[in-house]
Coordinates of C-alpha atoms in Angstrom, one line a residue:
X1108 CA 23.1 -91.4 -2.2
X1109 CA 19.2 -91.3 -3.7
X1110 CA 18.1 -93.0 -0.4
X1111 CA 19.9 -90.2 2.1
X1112 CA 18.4 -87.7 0.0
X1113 CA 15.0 -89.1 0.1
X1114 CA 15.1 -89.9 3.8
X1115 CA 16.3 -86.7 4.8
X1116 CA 13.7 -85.0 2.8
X1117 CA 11.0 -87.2 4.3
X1118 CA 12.6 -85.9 7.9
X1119 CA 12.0 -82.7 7.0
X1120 CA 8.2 -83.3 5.7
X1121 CA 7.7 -84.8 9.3
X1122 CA 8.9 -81.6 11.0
X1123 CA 7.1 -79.7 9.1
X1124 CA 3.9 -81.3 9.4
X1125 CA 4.2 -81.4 13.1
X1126 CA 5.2 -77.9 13.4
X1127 CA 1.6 -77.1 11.6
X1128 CA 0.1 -79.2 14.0
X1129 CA 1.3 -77.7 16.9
X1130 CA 0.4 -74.1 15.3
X1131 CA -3.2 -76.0 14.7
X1132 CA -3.5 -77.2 18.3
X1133 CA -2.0 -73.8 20.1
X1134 CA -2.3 -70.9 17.7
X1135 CA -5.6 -71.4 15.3
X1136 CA -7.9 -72.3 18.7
X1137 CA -7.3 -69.1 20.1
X1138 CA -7.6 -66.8 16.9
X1139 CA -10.3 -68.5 16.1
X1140 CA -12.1 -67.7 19.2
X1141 CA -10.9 -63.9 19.1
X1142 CA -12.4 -63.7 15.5
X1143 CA -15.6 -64.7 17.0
X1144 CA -15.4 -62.1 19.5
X1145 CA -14.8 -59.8 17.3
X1146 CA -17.7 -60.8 14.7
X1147 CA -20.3 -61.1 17.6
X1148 CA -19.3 -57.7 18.3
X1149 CA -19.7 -56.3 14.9
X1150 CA -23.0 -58.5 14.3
X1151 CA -25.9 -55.4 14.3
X1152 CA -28.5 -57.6 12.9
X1153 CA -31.2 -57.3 10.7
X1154 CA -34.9 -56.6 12.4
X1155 CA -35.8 -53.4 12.4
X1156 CA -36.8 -52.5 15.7
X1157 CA -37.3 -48.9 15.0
X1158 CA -36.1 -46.6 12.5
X1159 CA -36.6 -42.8 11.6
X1160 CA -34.8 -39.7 10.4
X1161 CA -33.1 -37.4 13.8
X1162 CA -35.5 -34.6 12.0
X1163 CA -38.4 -36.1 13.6
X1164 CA -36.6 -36.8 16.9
X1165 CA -37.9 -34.3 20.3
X1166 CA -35.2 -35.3 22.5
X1167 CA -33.8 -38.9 23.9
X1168 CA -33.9 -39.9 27.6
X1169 CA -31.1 -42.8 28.4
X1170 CA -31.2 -43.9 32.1
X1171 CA -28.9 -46.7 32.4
X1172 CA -26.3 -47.8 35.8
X1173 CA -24.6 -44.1 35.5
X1174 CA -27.5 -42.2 35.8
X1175 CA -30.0 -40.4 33.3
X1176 CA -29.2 -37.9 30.5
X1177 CA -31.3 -36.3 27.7
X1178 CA -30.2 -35.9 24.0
X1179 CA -32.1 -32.9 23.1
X1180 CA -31.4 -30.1 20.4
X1181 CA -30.6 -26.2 21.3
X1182 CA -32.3 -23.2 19.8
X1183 CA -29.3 -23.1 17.0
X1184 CA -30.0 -27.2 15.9
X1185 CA -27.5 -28.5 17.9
X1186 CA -27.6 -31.6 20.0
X1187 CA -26.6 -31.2 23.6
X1188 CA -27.6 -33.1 26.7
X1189 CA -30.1 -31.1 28.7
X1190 CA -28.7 -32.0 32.1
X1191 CA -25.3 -30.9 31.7
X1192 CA -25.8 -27.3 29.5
X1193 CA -21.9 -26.2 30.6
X1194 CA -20.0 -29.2 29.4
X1195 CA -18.1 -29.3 26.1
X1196 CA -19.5 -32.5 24.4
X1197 CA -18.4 -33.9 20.7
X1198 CA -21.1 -32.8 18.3
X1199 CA -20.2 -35.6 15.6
X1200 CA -20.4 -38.1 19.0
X1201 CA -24.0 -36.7 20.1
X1202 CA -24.8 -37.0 16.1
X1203 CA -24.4 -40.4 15.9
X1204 CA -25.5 -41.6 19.4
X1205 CA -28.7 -40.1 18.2
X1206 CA -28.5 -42.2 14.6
X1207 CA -27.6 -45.1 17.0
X1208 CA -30.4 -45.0 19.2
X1209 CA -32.8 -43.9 16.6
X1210 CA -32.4 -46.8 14.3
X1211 CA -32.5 -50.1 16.1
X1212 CA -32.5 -53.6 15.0
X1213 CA -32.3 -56.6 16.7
X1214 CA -30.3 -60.4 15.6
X1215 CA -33.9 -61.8 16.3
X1216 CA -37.0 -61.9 17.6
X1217 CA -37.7 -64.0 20.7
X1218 CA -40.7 -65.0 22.4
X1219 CA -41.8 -62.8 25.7
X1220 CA -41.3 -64.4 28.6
X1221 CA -44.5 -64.4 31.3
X1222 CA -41.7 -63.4 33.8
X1223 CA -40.0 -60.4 32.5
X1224 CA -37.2 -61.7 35.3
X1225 CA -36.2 -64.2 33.2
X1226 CA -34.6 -61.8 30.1
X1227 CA -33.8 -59.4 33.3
X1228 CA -36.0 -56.9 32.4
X1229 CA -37.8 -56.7 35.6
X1230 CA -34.5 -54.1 36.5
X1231 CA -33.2 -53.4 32.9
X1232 CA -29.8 -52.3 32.3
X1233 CA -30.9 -49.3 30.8
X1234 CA -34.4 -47.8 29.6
X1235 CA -34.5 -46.0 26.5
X1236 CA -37.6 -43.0 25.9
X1237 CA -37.4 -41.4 22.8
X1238 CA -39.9 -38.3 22.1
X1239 CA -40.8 -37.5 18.4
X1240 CA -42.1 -34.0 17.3
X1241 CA -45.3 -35.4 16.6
X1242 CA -45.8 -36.3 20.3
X1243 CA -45.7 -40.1 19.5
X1244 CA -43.4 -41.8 22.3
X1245 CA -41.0 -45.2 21.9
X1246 CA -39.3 -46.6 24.8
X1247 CA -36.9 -49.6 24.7
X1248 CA -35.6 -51.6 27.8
X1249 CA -32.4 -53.5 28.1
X1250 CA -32.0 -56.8 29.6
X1251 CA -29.6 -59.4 30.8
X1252 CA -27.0 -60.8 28.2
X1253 CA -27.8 -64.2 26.5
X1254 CA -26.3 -67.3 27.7
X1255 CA -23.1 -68.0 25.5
X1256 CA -22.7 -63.9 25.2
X1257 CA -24.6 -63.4 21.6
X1258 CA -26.1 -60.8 22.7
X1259 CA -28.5 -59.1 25.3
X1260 CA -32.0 -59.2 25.5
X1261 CA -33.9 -56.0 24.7
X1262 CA -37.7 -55.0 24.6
X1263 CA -40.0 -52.8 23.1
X1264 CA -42.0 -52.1 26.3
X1265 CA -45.3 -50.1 24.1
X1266 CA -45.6 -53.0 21.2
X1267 CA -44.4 -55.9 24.3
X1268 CA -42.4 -57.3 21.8
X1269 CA -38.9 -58.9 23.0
X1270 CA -35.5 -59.4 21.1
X1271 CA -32.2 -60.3 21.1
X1272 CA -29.5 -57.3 20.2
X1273 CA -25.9 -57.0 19.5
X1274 CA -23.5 -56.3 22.1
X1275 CA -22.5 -53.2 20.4
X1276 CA -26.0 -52.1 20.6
X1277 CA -26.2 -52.8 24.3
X1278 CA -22.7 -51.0 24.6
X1279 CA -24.5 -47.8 23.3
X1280 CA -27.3 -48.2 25.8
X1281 CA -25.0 -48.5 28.8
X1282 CA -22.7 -45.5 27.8
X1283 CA -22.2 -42.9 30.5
X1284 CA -22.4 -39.0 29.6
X1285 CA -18.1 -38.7 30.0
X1286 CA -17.9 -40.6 26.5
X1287 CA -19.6 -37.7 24.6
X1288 CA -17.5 -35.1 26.3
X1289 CA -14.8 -33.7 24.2
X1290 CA -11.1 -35.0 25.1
X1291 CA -9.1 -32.6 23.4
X1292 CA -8.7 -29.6 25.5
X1293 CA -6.1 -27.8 23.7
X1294 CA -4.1 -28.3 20.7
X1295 CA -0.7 -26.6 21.2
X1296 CA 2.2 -26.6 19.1
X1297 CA 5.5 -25.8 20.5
X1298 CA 6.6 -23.4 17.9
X1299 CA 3.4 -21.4 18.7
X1300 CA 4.6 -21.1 22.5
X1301 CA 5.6 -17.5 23.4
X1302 CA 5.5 -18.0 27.3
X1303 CA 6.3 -21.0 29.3
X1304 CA 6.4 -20.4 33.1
X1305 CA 7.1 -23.6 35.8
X1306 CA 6.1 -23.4 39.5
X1307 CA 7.1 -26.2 41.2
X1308 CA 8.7 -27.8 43.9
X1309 CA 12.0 -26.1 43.1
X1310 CA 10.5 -22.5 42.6
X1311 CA 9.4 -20.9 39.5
X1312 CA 10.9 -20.6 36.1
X1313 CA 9.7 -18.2 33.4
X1314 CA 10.8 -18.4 30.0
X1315 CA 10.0 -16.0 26.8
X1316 CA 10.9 -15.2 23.4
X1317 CA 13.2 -12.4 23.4
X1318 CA 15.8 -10.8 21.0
X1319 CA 18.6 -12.9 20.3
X1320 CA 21.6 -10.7 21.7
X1321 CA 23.4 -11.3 18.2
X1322 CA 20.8 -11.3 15.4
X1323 CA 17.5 -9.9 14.9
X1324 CA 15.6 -13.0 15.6
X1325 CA 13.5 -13.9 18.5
X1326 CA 14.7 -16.8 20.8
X1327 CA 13.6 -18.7 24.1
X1328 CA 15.3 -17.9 26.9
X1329 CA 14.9 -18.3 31.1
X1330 CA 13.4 -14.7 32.0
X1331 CA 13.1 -15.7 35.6
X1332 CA 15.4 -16.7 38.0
X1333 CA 18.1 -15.8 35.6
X1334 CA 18.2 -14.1 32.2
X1335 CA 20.2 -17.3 29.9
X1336 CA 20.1 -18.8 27.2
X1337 CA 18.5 -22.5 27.3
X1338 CA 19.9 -25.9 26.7
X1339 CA 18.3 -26.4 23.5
X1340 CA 17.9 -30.4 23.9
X1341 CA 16.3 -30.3 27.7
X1342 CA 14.1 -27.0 26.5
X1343 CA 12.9 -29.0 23.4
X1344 CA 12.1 -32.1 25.3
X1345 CA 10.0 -30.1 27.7
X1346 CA 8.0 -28.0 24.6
X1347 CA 7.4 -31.0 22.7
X1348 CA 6.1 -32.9 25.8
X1349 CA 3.3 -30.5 26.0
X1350 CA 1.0 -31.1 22.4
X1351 CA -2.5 -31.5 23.2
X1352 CA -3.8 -31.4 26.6
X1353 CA -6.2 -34.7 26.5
X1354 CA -8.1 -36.2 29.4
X1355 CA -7.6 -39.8 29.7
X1356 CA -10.7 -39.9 32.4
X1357 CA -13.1 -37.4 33.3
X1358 CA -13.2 -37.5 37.4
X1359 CA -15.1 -34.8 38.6
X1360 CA -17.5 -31.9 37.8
X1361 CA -18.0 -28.6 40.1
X1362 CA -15.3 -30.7 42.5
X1363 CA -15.4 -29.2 46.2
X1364 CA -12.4 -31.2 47.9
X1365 CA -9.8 -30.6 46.1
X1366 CA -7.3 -31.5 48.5
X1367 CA -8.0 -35.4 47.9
X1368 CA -6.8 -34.8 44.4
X1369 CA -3.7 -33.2 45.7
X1370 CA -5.2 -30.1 43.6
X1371 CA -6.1 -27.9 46.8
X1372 CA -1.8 -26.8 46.8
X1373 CA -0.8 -28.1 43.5
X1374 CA 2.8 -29.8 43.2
X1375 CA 3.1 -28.4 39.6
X1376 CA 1.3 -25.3 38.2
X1377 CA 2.2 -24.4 34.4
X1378 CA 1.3 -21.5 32.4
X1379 CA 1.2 -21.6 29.0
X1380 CA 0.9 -18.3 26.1
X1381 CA 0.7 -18.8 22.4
X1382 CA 0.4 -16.2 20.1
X1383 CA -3.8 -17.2 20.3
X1384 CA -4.1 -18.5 23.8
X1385 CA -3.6 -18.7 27.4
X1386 CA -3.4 -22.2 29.1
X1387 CA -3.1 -22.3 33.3
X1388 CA -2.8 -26.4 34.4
X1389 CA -2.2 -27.3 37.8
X1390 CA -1.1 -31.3 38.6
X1391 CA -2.1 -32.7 41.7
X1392 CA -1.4 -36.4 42.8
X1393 CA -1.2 -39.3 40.4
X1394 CA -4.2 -42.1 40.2
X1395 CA -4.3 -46.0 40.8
X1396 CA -3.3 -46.6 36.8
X1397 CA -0.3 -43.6 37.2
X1398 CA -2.2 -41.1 35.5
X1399 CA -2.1 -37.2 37.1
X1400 CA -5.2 -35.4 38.7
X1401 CA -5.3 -31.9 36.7
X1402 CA -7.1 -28.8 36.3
X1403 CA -7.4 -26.4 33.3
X1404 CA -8.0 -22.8 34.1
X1405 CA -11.7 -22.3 32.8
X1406 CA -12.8 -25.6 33.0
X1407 CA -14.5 -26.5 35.9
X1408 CA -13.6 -30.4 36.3
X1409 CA -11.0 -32.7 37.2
X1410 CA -10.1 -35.0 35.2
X1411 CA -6.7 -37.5 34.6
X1412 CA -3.6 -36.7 31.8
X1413 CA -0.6 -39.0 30.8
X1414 CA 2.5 -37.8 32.8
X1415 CA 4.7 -37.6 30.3
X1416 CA 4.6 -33.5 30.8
X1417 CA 4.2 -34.1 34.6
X1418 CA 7.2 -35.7 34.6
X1419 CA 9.3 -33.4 32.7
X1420 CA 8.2 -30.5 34.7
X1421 CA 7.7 -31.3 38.3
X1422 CA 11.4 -31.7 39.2
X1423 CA 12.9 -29.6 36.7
X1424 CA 15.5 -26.5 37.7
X1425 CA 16.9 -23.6 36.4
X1426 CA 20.1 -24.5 36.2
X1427 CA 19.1 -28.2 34.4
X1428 CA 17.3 -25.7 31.8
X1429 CA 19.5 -23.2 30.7
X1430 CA 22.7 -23.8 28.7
X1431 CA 25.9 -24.9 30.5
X1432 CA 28.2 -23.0 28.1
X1433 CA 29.3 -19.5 29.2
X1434 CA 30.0 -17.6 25.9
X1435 CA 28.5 -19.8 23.6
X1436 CA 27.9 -17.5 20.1
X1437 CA 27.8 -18.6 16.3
X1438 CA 30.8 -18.1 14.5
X1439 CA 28.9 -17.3 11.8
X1440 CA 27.5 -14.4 13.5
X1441 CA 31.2 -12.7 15.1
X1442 CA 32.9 -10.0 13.1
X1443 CA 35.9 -10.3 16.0
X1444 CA 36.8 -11.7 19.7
X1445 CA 38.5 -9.6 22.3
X1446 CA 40.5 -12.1 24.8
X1447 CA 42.1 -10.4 27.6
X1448 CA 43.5 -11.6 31.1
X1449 CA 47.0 -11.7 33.3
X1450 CA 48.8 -9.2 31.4
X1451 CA 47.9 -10.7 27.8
X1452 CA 45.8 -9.8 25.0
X1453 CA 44.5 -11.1 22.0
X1454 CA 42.2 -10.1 18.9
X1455 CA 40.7 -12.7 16.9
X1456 CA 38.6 -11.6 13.2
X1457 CA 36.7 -13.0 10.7
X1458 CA 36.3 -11.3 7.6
X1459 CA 33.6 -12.5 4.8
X1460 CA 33.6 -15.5 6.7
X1461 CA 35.9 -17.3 5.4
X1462 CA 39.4 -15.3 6.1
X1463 CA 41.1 -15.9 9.8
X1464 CA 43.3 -13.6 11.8
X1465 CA 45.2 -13.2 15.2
X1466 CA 46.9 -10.0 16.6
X1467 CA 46.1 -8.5 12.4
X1468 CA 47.9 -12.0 11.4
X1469 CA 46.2 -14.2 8.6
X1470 CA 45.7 -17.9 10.5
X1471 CA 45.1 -21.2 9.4
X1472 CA 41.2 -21.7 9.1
X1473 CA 41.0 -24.9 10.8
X1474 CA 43.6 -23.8 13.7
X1475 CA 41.2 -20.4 14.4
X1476 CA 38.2 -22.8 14.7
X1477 CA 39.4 -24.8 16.9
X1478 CA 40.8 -22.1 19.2
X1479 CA 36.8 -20.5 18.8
X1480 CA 36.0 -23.6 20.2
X1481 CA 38.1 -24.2 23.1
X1482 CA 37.0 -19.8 23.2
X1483 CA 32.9 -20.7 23.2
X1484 CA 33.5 -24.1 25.2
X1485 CA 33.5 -22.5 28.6
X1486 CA 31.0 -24.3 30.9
X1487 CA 29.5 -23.2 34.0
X1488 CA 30.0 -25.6 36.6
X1489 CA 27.0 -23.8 39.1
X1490 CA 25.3 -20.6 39.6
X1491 CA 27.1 -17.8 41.5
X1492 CA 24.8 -17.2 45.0
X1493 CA 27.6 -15.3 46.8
X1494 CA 28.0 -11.9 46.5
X1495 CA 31.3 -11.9 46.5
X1496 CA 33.4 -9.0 44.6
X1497 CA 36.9 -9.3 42.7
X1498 CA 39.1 -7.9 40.2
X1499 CA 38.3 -9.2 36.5
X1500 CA 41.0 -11.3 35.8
X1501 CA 39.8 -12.4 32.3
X1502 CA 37.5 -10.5 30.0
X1503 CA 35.6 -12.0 26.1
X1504 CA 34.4 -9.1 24.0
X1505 CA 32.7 -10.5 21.4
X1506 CA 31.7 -8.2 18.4
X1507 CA 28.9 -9.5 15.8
X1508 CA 28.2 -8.7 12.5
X1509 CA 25.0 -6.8 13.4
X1510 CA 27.3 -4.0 15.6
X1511 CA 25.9 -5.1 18.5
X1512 CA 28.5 -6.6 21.9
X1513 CA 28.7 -9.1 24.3
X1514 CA 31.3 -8.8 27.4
X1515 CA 31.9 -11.6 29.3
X1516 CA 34.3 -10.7 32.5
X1517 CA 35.4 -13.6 34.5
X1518 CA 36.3 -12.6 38.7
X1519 CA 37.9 -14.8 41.4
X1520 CA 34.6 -16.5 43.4
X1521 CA 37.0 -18.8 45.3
X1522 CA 39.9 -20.8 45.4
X1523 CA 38.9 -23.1 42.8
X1524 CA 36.0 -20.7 40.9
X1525 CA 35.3 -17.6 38.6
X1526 CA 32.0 -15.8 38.6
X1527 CA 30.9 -14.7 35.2
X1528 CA 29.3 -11.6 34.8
X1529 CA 27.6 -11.4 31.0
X1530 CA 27.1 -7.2 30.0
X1531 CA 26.2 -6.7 33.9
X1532 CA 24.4 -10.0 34.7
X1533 CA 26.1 -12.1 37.4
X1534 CA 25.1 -15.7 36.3
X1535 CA 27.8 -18.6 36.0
X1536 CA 30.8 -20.0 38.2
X1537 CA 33.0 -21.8 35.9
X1538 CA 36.9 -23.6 37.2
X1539 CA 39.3 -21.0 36.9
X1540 CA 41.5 -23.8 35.2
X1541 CA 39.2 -23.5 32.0
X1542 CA 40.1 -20.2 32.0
X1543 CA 44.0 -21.1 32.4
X1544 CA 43.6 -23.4 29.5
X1545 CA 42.2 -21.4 26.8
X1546 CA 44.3 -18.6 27.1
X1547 CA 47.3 -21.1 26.2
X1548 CA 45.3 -22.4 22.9
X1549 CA 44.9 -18.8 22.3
X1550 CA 48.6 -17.9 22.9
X1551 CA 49.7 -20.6 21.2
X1552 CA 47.8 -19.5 18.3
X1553 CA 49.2 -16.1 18.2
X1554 CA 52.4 -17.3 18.2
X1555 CA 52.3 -18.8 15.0
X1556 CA 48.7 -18.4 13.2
X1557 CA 50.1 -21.3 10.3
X1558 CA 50.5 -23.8 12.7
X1559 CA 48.0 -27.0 13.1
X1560 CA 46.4 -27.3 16.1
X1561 CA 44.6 -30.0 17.7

C-alpha cells in the first residue's frame, strides 16, 4: 500500500514539474520579453543633456514628420502654440511637454559619427529650437533608432555632441499638435438635460421637461411629433448614451468639403439643452476603425466619436420612444377611476391609500389592484394617422390627489381598432378586444368587491 502511495505521488511530481516546464518554455519567454519592452520604454536615463526651469524658457519650436509648432506663452502666462491661437489645447499637457523638452537626458553618450547619415541625422526625425529669455538658443536633432531598439540617437547640434535617448524621449519629439488638444468637449449629465431634440432619418423628435399631468413634478416627455409620455427604459438608454462628448481623433481643422465626411447633409443632427448649456452635433459617415465623422456647433473641426450615441439615435422613432401603455398613472397618485362604456359604469376610489372601493362598496385590496392593473395595462398597438371620427364607446376619468383630471375616450378606428384621444390629444390605436376585456375584470369586480381575483 506504502509503494502505490509513493508511486502515485511521484506521478504527480512529474506532472507537475513538466507543467512548469511548459509554462517556462511558452509563458516566461514572452513576459519576459514584454517586461523588457516595457522597461526600455520607461528607461529616461541619466546624462543631462540640458536642464532649466520653464521661467527662463522664450518659446519652443518642434518640427518633426507632422509639421512645425511653437510652444510659446500668452500675455496672461499661459502656454499655447503660436500657430494654432483658436484651438482648445490641455494646459497641464502643454506644461509638461515644456518640462519634457526642457530637461533632457540621454542613456549615454556616443561618439559623433564623421557621417551624420550614419545616426540618421543628415534628415532627423525631428529638430528641436528652444529660445531662452536671455537670447541664448539650444537646438536638438533626432536621429534614427539604435539597432536592437534601445533607443534613438539624438544630437546637440551647437555643442556637436551625440547621444543615445529613450524611446519615450523620442516619442515626445515626434508628437503631433492633436495630442495637446483637449478631448473632452463637453461633460453632460443626463439629469442636467432639459431638451433633447432628434433629426434623423425618420424625422424629428423633441423632447422636454414638462409638468407631470398628475403631480407637481417636472418629467420628460416627446413634445414633438406627439405630446407622450416616454418609455422610461429606451429614453434612459438614449440619455445615458450621451455623457461626455470625446474625440477619439482629431481629422480636420477649418474643413471645406464636408460632403466627404457625409457632414455636408448630416444623417443625424442632435440638439442638446442643460440648465447651463447648449450642445448642436451633427454625425456624418463612419471611418475605417467604425468610428463617426462629427461636428460640434462652435467648434470649427471634424473630428471622430465612439458610436455608441450614433447608434442609439440615428434609427430611433417616435413611437419606439414613447410609452406603449395608454393610461398608465400611479396608483399612489389617483383619488378615484371613472370606467364607462356599452351601457355600463363603474367608479373605483382609494381613500388614504390604503382602503378600496367599487360602485361606494369596500373591495378586497389585492382584487382592486389587480383590476388597476388590467385598468392601466392598456397598450397602444400604433399611432392613429387617419382622421377618422366615431362615437366614444369607452371613456377612463382618472381623478388624482392633486384635483387635477385625465380623460381617456376610446372611438372605433376600424374593425379591429380604437383610437385614443387623451384630454383632446388623438395619439394611440389600441385592439378593441383590450378594451372588451377589462371591462369584464372590472364588472366582475363590482359584482362582488370580496372576491379574489387573478
Amino acid at each position: 500500500m506504502d509503494k502505490l502511495i509513493r508511486k502515485i505521488i511521484i506521478a504527480i511530481v512529474v506532472v507537475l514539474l513538466l507543467v512548469a516546464a511548459y509554462i517556462a518554455i511558452s509563458v516566461i519567454p514572452s513576459k519576459i520579453e514584454e517586461k523588457n519592452v516595457e522597461e526600455i520604454k520607461a528607461q529616461t536615463g541619466d546624462i543631462v543633456v540640458m536642464s532649466t526651469s520653464i521661467e527662463y524658457v522664450e518659446s519652443i519650436e518642434v518640427t518633426n514628420q507632422t509639421g512645425t509648432y511653437t510652444l510659446k506663452k500668452d500675455n496672461n502666462g499661459t502656454w499655447g502654440i503660436k500657430e494654432f491661437p483658436n484651438v482648445q489645447f490641455e494646459n497641464v499637457s502643454l506644461e509638461s511637454a515644456v518640462n519634457e523638452f526642457t530637461n533632457l537626458k540621454a542613456l549615454e553618450e556616443v561618439d559623433l559619427p564623421e557621417n551624420l547619415a550614419d545616426y540618421g541625422l543628415d534628415k532627423p526625425n525631428a529638430v528641436l529650437k528652444i529660445d531662452l529669455i536671455n537670447g541664448d538658443t539650444r537646438e536638438f536633432a533626432l536621429g534614427k533608432q539604435v539597432t536592437g531598439g534601445r533607443g534613438d540617437f539624438f544630437m546637440d547640434t551647437i555643442n556637436n555632441k551625440a547621444y543615445v535617448v529613450s524611446v519615450y524621449m523620442a516619442d515626445g519629439l515626434t508628437r503631433e499638435v492633436s495630442k495637446y488638444r483637449k478631448t473632452k468637449l463637453a461633460n453632460i449629465f443626463a439629469s442636467d438635460i432639459k431638451t433633447f431634440e432628434i433629426n434623423n432619418i425618420n424625422g424629428k423628435i423633441s423632447m422636454g421637461l414638462l409638468l407631470s399631468n398628475y403631480t407637481s413634478e417636472l418629467t420628460m416627455f416627446m413634445t414633438y411629433p406627439y405630446k407622450a409620455e416616454l418609455d422610461e427604459t429606451v429614453a434612459n438608454s438614449v440619455f445615458d448614451a450621451v455623457g461626455d462628448i470625446m474625440v477619439v481623433d482629431f481629422v480636420e481643422d477649418n474643413p471645406v468639403n464636408l460632403s466627404k465626411y457625409g457632414l455636408s447633409n448630416p444623417s443625424l443632427v442632435l440638439y442638446i439643452e442643460t440648465s447651463t448649456d447648449e450642445y448642436t452635433l451633427k454625425f456624418g459617415n463612419k471611418d475605417e476603425k467604425g468610428n463617426v465623422y462629427t461636428m460640434l456647433d462652435g467648434a470649427d473641426f471634424v473630428f471622430t466619436q465612439n458610436t455608441k450615441l450614433y447608434d442609439f439615435c440615428s434609427k430611433i422613432t417616435p413611437y419606439s420612444l414613447i410609452s406603449k401603455f395608454v393610461n398608465i398613472v400611479n396608483i399612489s397618485d389617483v383619488s378615484s377611476i371613472s370606467v364607462e362604456g356599452k351601457g355600463k359604469k363603474h367608479k373605483l376610489e382609494i381613500e388614504s391609500g390604503d382602503k378600496f372601493y367599487i360602485n361606494g362598496k369596500q373591495a378586497r385590496e389585492d382584487s382592486f389592484r389587480t383590476v388597476y392593473q388590467s385598468i392601466i395595462g392598456i397598450k397602444g398597438s400604433g399611432f392613429a394617422k387617419n382622421n377618422v371620427s366615431s362615437e366614444t364607446d369607452y371613456t377612463i376619468k382618472f381623478v388624482y390627489r392633486n384635483g387635477e383630471t385625465s380623460v381617456y375616450e376610446y372611438a372605433s378606428y376600424d374593425d379591429l381598432n380604437y383610437y385614443v384621444e387623451s384630454n383632446g390629444n388623438r395619439g394611440f390605436i389600441t385592439l378593441k378586444k383590450g378594451l372588451d376585456d377589462m371591462m369584464k375584470i372590472v364588472d366582475e369586480l363590482a359584482k362582488n368587491p370580496t372576491k379574489v381575483i387573478n
